[in-house]
Amino acid sequence: MIERTIFHRIRDREIPATIVYESETVLAFRDIHPKARTHVLFIAKRDEDFLPSIADIDDATAHVPGMLIHAAQRFAVEQGISGYKLTFHVGKGGGQEVFYLHLHFLSEEQCCAHDGKAAEI
Ligand code: AMP
């Protein structure tokens, strides 16, 4: 039985978040405590793609980090952001607080027209 995290609740629209990107498989929303002008978190949506952390990857889930990176790259292109950092925190010792695998996207460039909401979603 998977322990539900706060990101499950965002994914399932049980608590609000500023969603800036969504595809069939990936959801991205603004970090509530941004460390850069644009700080967005990318998560996989499907239960079969759920992983607590990079440390938990197995053969069935090895595609998930690449999926998140691909979504981040597409988001950057959509938003016209040319420079950014992508980070995974791994385990408590790596600064991870939420055990639902997520990719941090950080940029000093501005994203998302209309005061924080994505233009087309
Ligand atoms: P990590 O240290 O990699 O586990 O990062 C977790 C991130 O989730 C932190 O940067 C938090 O600011 C962010 N966070 C926690 N709760 C929420 C929330 N309800 N909505 C958006 N971001 C959140």
JSON list of C-alpha atoms and ligand atoms in Angstrom, two decimals:
[
{"chain": "A", "resi": 1, "resn": "MET", "atom": "CA", "xyz": [0.00, 0.00, 0.00]},
{"chain": "A", "resi": 2, "resn": "ILE", "atom": "CA", "xyz": [1.48, 3.33, -1.12]},
{"chain": "A", "resi": 3, "resn": "GLU", "atom": "CA", "xyz": [1.55, 6.08, 1.48]},
{"chain": "A", "resi": 4, "resn": "ARG", "atom": "CA", "xyz": [-0.18, 9.11, -0.02]},
{"chain": "A", "resi": 5, "resn": "THR", "atom": "CA", "xyz": [1.84, 12.31, 0.03]},
{"chain": "A", "resi": 6, "resn": "ILE", "atom": "CA", "xyz": [0.92, 15.94, -0.42]},
{"chain": "A", "resi": 7, "resn": "PHE", "atom": "CA", "xyz": [1.81, 15.59, -4.13]},
{"chain": "A", "resi": 8, "resn": "HIS", "atom": "CA", "xyz": [-0.78, 12.79, -4.49]},
{"chain": "A", "resi": 9, "resn": "ARG", "atom": "CA", "xyz": [-3.31, 15.27, -3.15]},
{"chain": "A", "resi": 10, "resn": "ILE", "atom": "CA", "xyz": [-2.18, 17.95, -5.64]},
{"chain": "A", "resi": 11, "resn": "ARG", "atom": "CA", "xyz": [-2.27, 15.40, -8.47]},
{"chain": "A", "resi": 12, "resn": "ASP", "atom": "CA", "xyz": [-5.80, 14.36, -7.48]},
{"chain": "A", "resi": 13, "resn": "ARG", "atom": "CA", "xyz": [-6.91, 18.01, -7.18]},
{"chain": "A", "resi": 14, "resn": "GLU", "atom": "CA", "xyz": [-7.69, 17.61, -3.48]},
{"chain": "A", "resi": 15, "resn": "ILE", "atom": "CA", "xyz": [-5.59, 20.64, -2.57]},
{"chain": "A", "resi": 16, "resn": "PRO", "atom": "CA", "xyz": [-4.84, 23.66, -4.73]},
{"chain": "A", "resi": 17, "resn": "ALA", "atom": "CA", "xyz": [-1.64, 24.28, -6.63]},
{"chain": "A", "resi": 18, "resn": "THR", "atom": "CA", "xyz": [-0.69, 26.57, -9.50]},
{"chain": "A", "resi": 19, "resn": "ILE", "atom": "CA", "xyz": [-0.49, 24.12, -12.35]},
{"chain": "A", "resi": 20, "resn": "VAL", "atom": "CA", "xyz": [1.71, 25.38, -15.17]},
{"chain": "A", "resi": 21, "resn": "TYR", "atom": "CA", "xyz": [2.09, 22.28, -17.37]},
{"chain": "A", "resi": 22, "resn": "GLU", "atom": "CA", "xyz": [0.12, 19.08, -17.87]},
{"chain": "A", "resi": 23, "resn": "SER", "atom": "CA", "xyz": [0.30, 16.15, -20.28]},
{"chain": "A", "resi": 24, "resn": "GLU", "atom": "CA", "xyz": [-1.23, 12.69, -20.18]},
{"chain": "A", "resi": 25, "resn": "THR", "atom": "CA", "xyz": [1.60, 11.46, -17.97]},
{"chain": "A", "resi": 26, "resn": "VAL", "atom": "CA", "xyz": [3.16, 14.49, -16.24]},
{"chain": "A", "resi": 27, "resn": "LEU", "atom": "CA", "xyz": [1.91, 17.36, -14.07]},
{"chain": "A", "resi": 28, "resn": "ALA", "atom": "CA", "xyz": [3.91, 20.44, -13.10]},
{"chain": "A", "resi": 29, "resn": "PHE", "atom": "CA", "xyz": [3.07, 23.09, -10.54]},
{"chain": "A", "resi": 30, "resn": "ARG", "atom": "CA", "xyz": [4.78, 26.02, -8.87]},
{"chain": "A", "resi": 31, "resn": "ASP", "atom": "CA", "xyz": [6.81, 25.31, -5.73]},
{"chain": "A", "resi": 32, "resn": "ILE", "atom": "CA", "xyz": [5.10, 26.91, -2.75]},
{"chain": "A", "resi": 33, "resn": "HIS", "atom": "CA", "xyz": [8.47, 28.22, -1.45]},
{"chain": "A", "resi": 34, "resn": "PRO", "atom": "CA", "xyz": [10.21, 29.29, -4.67]},
{"chain": "A", "resi": 35, "resn": "LYS", "atom": "CA", "xyz": [14.01, 29.35, -4.69]},
{"chain": "A", "resi": 36, "resn": "ALA", "atom": "CA", "xyz": [14.14, 31.12, -8.09]},
{"chain": "A", "resi": 37, "resn": "ARG", "atom": "CA", "xyz": [11.89, 33.42, -10.12]},
{"chain": "A", "resi": 38, "resn": "THR", "atom": "CA", "xyz": [10.51, 30.31, -11.79]},
{"chain": "A", "resi": 39, "resn": "HIS", "atom": "CA", "xyz": [10.50, 27.24, -9.53]},
{"chain": "A", "resi": 40, "resn": "VAL", "atom": "CA", "xyz": [8.31, 24.42, -10.80]},
{"chain": "A", "resi": 41, "resn": "LEU", "atom": "CA", "xyz": [8.01, 20.78, -9.68]},
{"chain": "A", "resi": 42, "resn": "PHE", "atom": "CA", "xyz": [7.37, 18.00, -12.23]},
{"chain": "A", "resi": 43, "resn": "ILE", "atom": "CA", "xyz": [5.69, 14.75, -11.13]},
{"chain": "A", "resi": 44, "resn": "ALA", "atom": "CA", "xyz": [4.47, 11.63, -12.94]},
{"chain": "A", "resi": 45, "resn": "LYS", "atom": "CA", "xyz": [0.68, 11.26, -12.84]},
{"chain": "A", "resi": 46, "resn": "ARG", "atom": "CA", "xyz": [0.05, 7.53, -13.28]},
{"chain": "A", "resi": 47, "resn": "ASP", "atom": "CA", "xyz": [0.14, 5.22, -10.26]},
{"chain": "A", "resi": 48, "resn": "GLU", "atom": "CA", "xyz": [2.31, 2.75, -12.20]},
{"chain": "A", "resi": 49, "resn": "ASP", "atom": "CA", "xyz": [4.90, 5.54, -12.64]},
{"chain": "A", "resi": 50, "resn": "PHE", "atom": "CA", "xyz": [4.92, 6.41, -8.93]},
{"chain": "A", "resi": 51, "resn": "LEU", "atom": "CA", "xyz": [8.28, 6.31, -7.16]},
{"chain": "A", "resi": 52, "resn": "PRO", "atom": "CA", "xyz": [9.09, 7.77, -3.74]},
{"chain": "A", "resi": 53, "resn": "SER", "atom": "CA", "xyz": [12.62, 8.71, -4.82]},
{"chain": "A", "resi": 54, "resn": "ILE", "atom": "CA", "xyz": [15.37, 8.20, -7.39]},
{"chain": "A", "resi": 55, "resn": "ALA", "atom": "CA", "xyz": [16.72, 5.64, -4.91]},
{"chain": "A", "resi": 56, "resn": "ASP", "atom": "CA", "xyz": [13.67, 3.43, -5.62]},
{"chain": "A", "resi": 57, "resn": "ILE", "atom": "CA", "xyz": [14.06, 3.11, -9.41]},
{"chain": "A", "resi": 58, "resn": "ASP", "atom": "CA", "xyz": [13.73, -0.42, -10.81]},
{"chain": "A", "resi": 59, "resn": "ASP", "atom": "CA", "xyz": [13.39, -1.82, -14.33]},
{"chain": "A", "resi": 60, "resn": "ALA", "atom": "CA", "xyz": [9.67, -0.97, -14.47]},
{"chain": "A", "resi": 61, "resn": "THR", "atom": "CA", "xyz": [10.19, 2.67, -13.50]},
{"chain": "A", "resi": 62, "resn": "ALA", "atom": "CA", "xyz": [13.58, 3.47, -15.07]},
{"chain": "A", "resi": 63, "resn": "HIS", "atom": "CA", "xyz": [11.82, 5.58, -17.73]},
{"chain": "A", "resi": 64, "resn": "VAL", "atom": "CA", "xyz": [10.26, 7.99, -15.22]},
{"chain": "A", "resi": 65, "resn": "PRO", "atom": "CA", "xyz": [13.15, 10.44, -14.64]},
{"chain": "A", "resi": 66, "resn": "GLY", "atom": "CA", "xyz": [13.60, 10.80, -18.40]},
{"chain": "A", "resi": 67, "resn": "MET", "atom": "CA", "xyz": [9.87, 11.41, -18.77]},
{"chain": "A", "resi": 68, "resn": "LEU", "atom": "CA", "xyz": [10.04, 14.23, -16.21]},
{"chain": "A", "resi": 69, "resn": "ILE", "atom": "CA", "xyz": [13.13, 15.74, -17.87]},
{"chain": "A", "resi": 70, "resn": "HIS", "atom": "CA", "xyz": [11.44, 15.58, -21.27]},
{"chain": "A", "resi": 71, "resn": "ALA", "atom": "CA", "xyz": [8.37, 17.35, -19.87]},
{"chain": "A", "resi": 72, "resn": "ALA", "atom": "CA", "xyz": [10.59, 20.03, -18.31]},
{"chain": "A", "resi": 73, "resn": "GLN", "atom": "CA", "xyz": [12.33, 20.58, -21.65]},
{"chain": "A", "resi": 74, "resn": "ARG", "atom": "CA", "xyz": [8.96, 20.90, -23.42]},
{"chain": "A", "resi": 75, "resn": "PHE", "atom": "CA", "xyz": [7.75, 23.33, -20.76]},
{"chain": "A", "resi": 76, "resn": "ALA", "atom": "CA", "xyz": [10.89, 25.45, -21.22]},
{"chain": "A", "resi": 77, "resn": "VAL", "atom": "CA", "xyz": [10.37, 25.58, -24.98]},
{"chain": "A", "resi": 78, "resn": "GLU", "atom": "CA", "xyz": [6.68, 26.46, -24.54]},
{"chain": "A", "resi": 79, "resn": "GLN", "atom": "CA", "xyz": [7.57, 29.26, -22.14]},
{"chain": "A", "resi": 80, "resn": "GLY", "atom": "CA", "xyz": [10.57, 30.53, -24.08]},
{"chain": "A", "resi": 81, "resn": "ILE", "atom": "CA", "xyz": [12.91, 29.84, -21.17]},
{"chain": "A", "resi": 82, "resn": "SER", "atom": "CA", "xyz": [16.46, 29.25, -22.40]},
{"chain": "A", "resi": 83, "resn": "GLY", "atom": "CA", "xyz": [18.43, 28.76, -19.16]},
{"chain": "A", "resi": 84, "resn": "TYR", "atom": "CA", "xyz": [17.44, 26.60, -16.22]},
{"chain": "A", "resi": 85, "resn": "LYS", "atom": "CA", "xyz": [18.57, 24.03, -13.66]},
{"chain": "A", "resi": 86, "resn": "LEU", "atom": "CA", "xyz": [17.01, 20.61, -13.14]},
{"chain": "A", "resi": 87, "resn": "THR", "atom": "CA", "xyz": [17.49, 18.87, -9.79]},
{"chain": "A", "resi": 88, "resn": "PHE", "atom": "CA", "xyz": [16.42, 15.72, -7.98]},
{"chain": "A", "resi": 89, "resn": "HIS", "atom": "CA", "xyz": [16.89, 15.63, -4.21]},
{"chain": "A", "resi": 90, "resn": "VAL", "atom": "CA", "xyz": [17.57, 12.04, -3.20]},
{"chain": "A", "resi": 91, "resn": "GLY", "atom": "CA", "xyz": [16.78, 10.85, 0.31]},
{"chain": "A", "resi": 92, "resn": "LYS", "atom": "CA", "xyz": [16.67, 12.82, 3.54]},
{"chain": "A", "resi": 93, "resn": "GLY", "atom": "CA", "xyz": [20.46, 13.29, 3.36]},
{"chain": "A", "resi": 94, "resn": "GLY", "atom": "CA", "xyz": [20.00, 14.84, -0.10]},
{"chain": "A", "resi": 95, "resn": "GLY", "atom": "CA", "xyz": [17.43, 17.31, 1.19]},
{"chain": "A", "resi": 96, "resn": "GLN", "atom": "CA", "xyz": [14.35, 15.40, 0.02]},
{"chain": "A", "resi": 97, "resn": "GLU", "atom": "CA", "xyz": [11.24, 16.23, 2.04]},
{"chain": "A", "resi": 98, "resn": "VAL", "atom": "CA", "xyz": [8.40, 14.90, -0.10]},
{"chain": "A", "resi": 99, "resn": "PHE", "atom": "CA", "xyz": [8.68, 11.23, -1.04]},
{"chain": "A", "resi": 100, "resn": "TYR", "atom": "CA", "xyz": [6.87, 11.42, -4.37]},
{"chain": "A", "resi": 101, "resn": "LEU", "atom": "CA", "xyz": [9.55, 11.66, -7.04]},
{"chain": "A", "resi": 102, "resn": "HIS", "atom": "CA", "xyz": [9.71, 15.20, -8.39]},
{"chain": "A", "resi": 103, "resn": "LEU", "atom": "CA", "xyz": [12.04, 17.17, -10.60]},
{"chain": "A", "resi": 104, "resn": "HIS", "atom": "CA", "xyz": [12.85, 20.74, -9.57]},
{"chain": "A", "resi": 105, "resn": "PHE", "atom": "CA", "xyz": [12.96, 23.23, -12.47]},
{"chain": "A", "resi": 106, "resn": "LEU", "atom": "CA", "xyz": [14.64, 26.50, -11.50]},
{"chain": "A", "resi": 107, "resn": "SER", "atom": "CA", "xyz": [15.21, 29.54, -13.66]},
{"chain": "A", "resi": 108, "resn": "GLU", "atom": "CA", "xyz": [15.70, 33.26, -13.20]},
{"chain": "A", "resi": 109, "resn": "GLU", "atom": "CA", "xyz": [13.65, 33.75, -16.37]},
{"chain": "A", "resi": 110, "resn": "GLN", "atom": "CA", "xyz": [9.93, 34.41, -16.00]},
{"chain": "A", "resi": 111, "resn": "CYS", "atom": "CA", "xyz": [7.39, 31.75, -16.90]},
{"chain": "A", "resi": 112, "resn": "CYS", "atom": "CA", "xyz": [3.71, 31.71, -17.44]},
{"chain": "A", "resi": 113, "resn": "ALA", "atom": "CA", "xyz": [1.76, 34.69, -18.64]},
{"chain": "A", "resi": 114, "resn": "HIS", "atom": "CA", "xyz": [-1.24, 36.09, -16.78]},
{"chain": "A", "resi": 115, "resn": "ASP", "atom": "CA", "xyz": [0.31, 36.41, -13.34]},
{"chain": "A", "resi": 116, "resn": "GLY", "atom": "CA", "xyz": [1.38, 32.89, -12.60]},
{"chain": "A", "resi": 117, "resn": "LYS", "atom": "CA", "xyz": [-1.08, 30.90, -14.65]},
{"chain": "A", "resi": 118, "resn": "ALA", "atom": "CA", "xyz": [0.03, 29.08, -17.77]},
{"chain": "A", "resi": 119, "resn": "ALA", "atom": "CA", "xyz": [-1.26, 30.71, -20.89]},
{"chain": "A", "resi": 120, "resn": "GLU", "atom": "CA", "xyz": [-2.75, 27.68, -22.64]},
{"chain": "A", "resi": 121, "resn": "ILE", "atom": "CA", "xyz": [-3.89, 25.24, -19.94]},
{"chain": "B", "resi": 1, "resn": "AMP", "atom": "P1", "xyz": [12.21, 18.20, -1.88]},
{"chain": "B", "resi": 1, "resn": "AMP", "atom": "O1", "xyz": [13.12, 18.82, -0.88]},
{"chain": "B", "resi": 1, "resn": "AMP", "atom": "O2", "xyz": [12.94, 17.84, -3.15]},
{"chain": "B", "resi": 1, "resn": "AMP", "atom": "O3", "xyz": [11.41, 17.05, -1.32]},
{"chain": "B", "resi": 1, "resn": "AMP", "atom": "O4", "xyz": [11.22, 19.34, -2.32]},
{"chain": "B", "resi": 1, "resn": "AMP", "atom": "C1", "xyz": [9.90, 19.43, -1.91]},
{"chain": "B", "resi": 1, "resn": "AMP", "atom": "C2", "xyz": [9.42, 20.77, -2.39]},
{"chain": "B", "resi": 1, "resn": "AMP", "atom": "O5", "xyz": [8.01, 20.76, -2.33]},
{"chain": "B", "resi": 1, "resn": "AMP", "atom": "C3", "xyz": [9.91, 21.95, -1.56]},
{"chain": "B", "resi": 1, "resn": "AMP", "atom": "O6", "xyz": [10.64, 22.84, -2.39]},
{"chain": "B", "resi": 1, "resn": "AMP", "atom": "C4", "xyz": [8.62, 22.58, -1.05]},
{"chain": "B", "resi": 1, "resn": "AMP", "atom": "O7", "xyz": [8.65, 23.99, -1.03]},
{"chain": "B", "resi": 1, "resn": "AMP", "atom": "C5", "xyz": [7.59, 22.06, -2.03]},
{"chain": "B", "resi": 1, "resn": "AMP", "atom": "N1", "xyz": [6.22, 21.96, -1.53]},
{"chain": "B", "resi": 1, "resn": "AMP", "atom": "C6", "xyz": [5.80, 21.42, -0.36]},
{"chain": "B", "resi": 1, "resn": "AMP", "atom": "N2", "xyz": [4.46, 21.48, -0.25]},
{"chain": "B", "resi": 1, "resn": "AMP", "atom": "C7", "xyz": [4.02, 22.06, -1.39]},
{"chain": "B", "resi": 1, "resn": "AMP", "atom": "C8", "xyz": [2.74, 22.40, -1.89]},
{"chain": "B", "resi": 1, "resn": "AMP", "atom": "N3", "xyz": [1.61, 22.18, -1.19]},
{"chain": "B", "resi": 1, "resn": "AMP", "atom": "N4", "xyz": [2.66, 23.01, -3.10]},
{"chain": "B", "resi": 1, "resn": "AMP", "atom": "C9", "xyz": [3.76, 23.26, -3.82]},
{"chain": "B", "resi": 1, "resn": "AMP", "atom": "N5", "xyz": [5.02, 22.95, -3.41]},
{"chain": "B", "resi": 1, "resn": "AMP", "atom": "C10", "xyz": [5.14, 22.37, -2.21]}
]
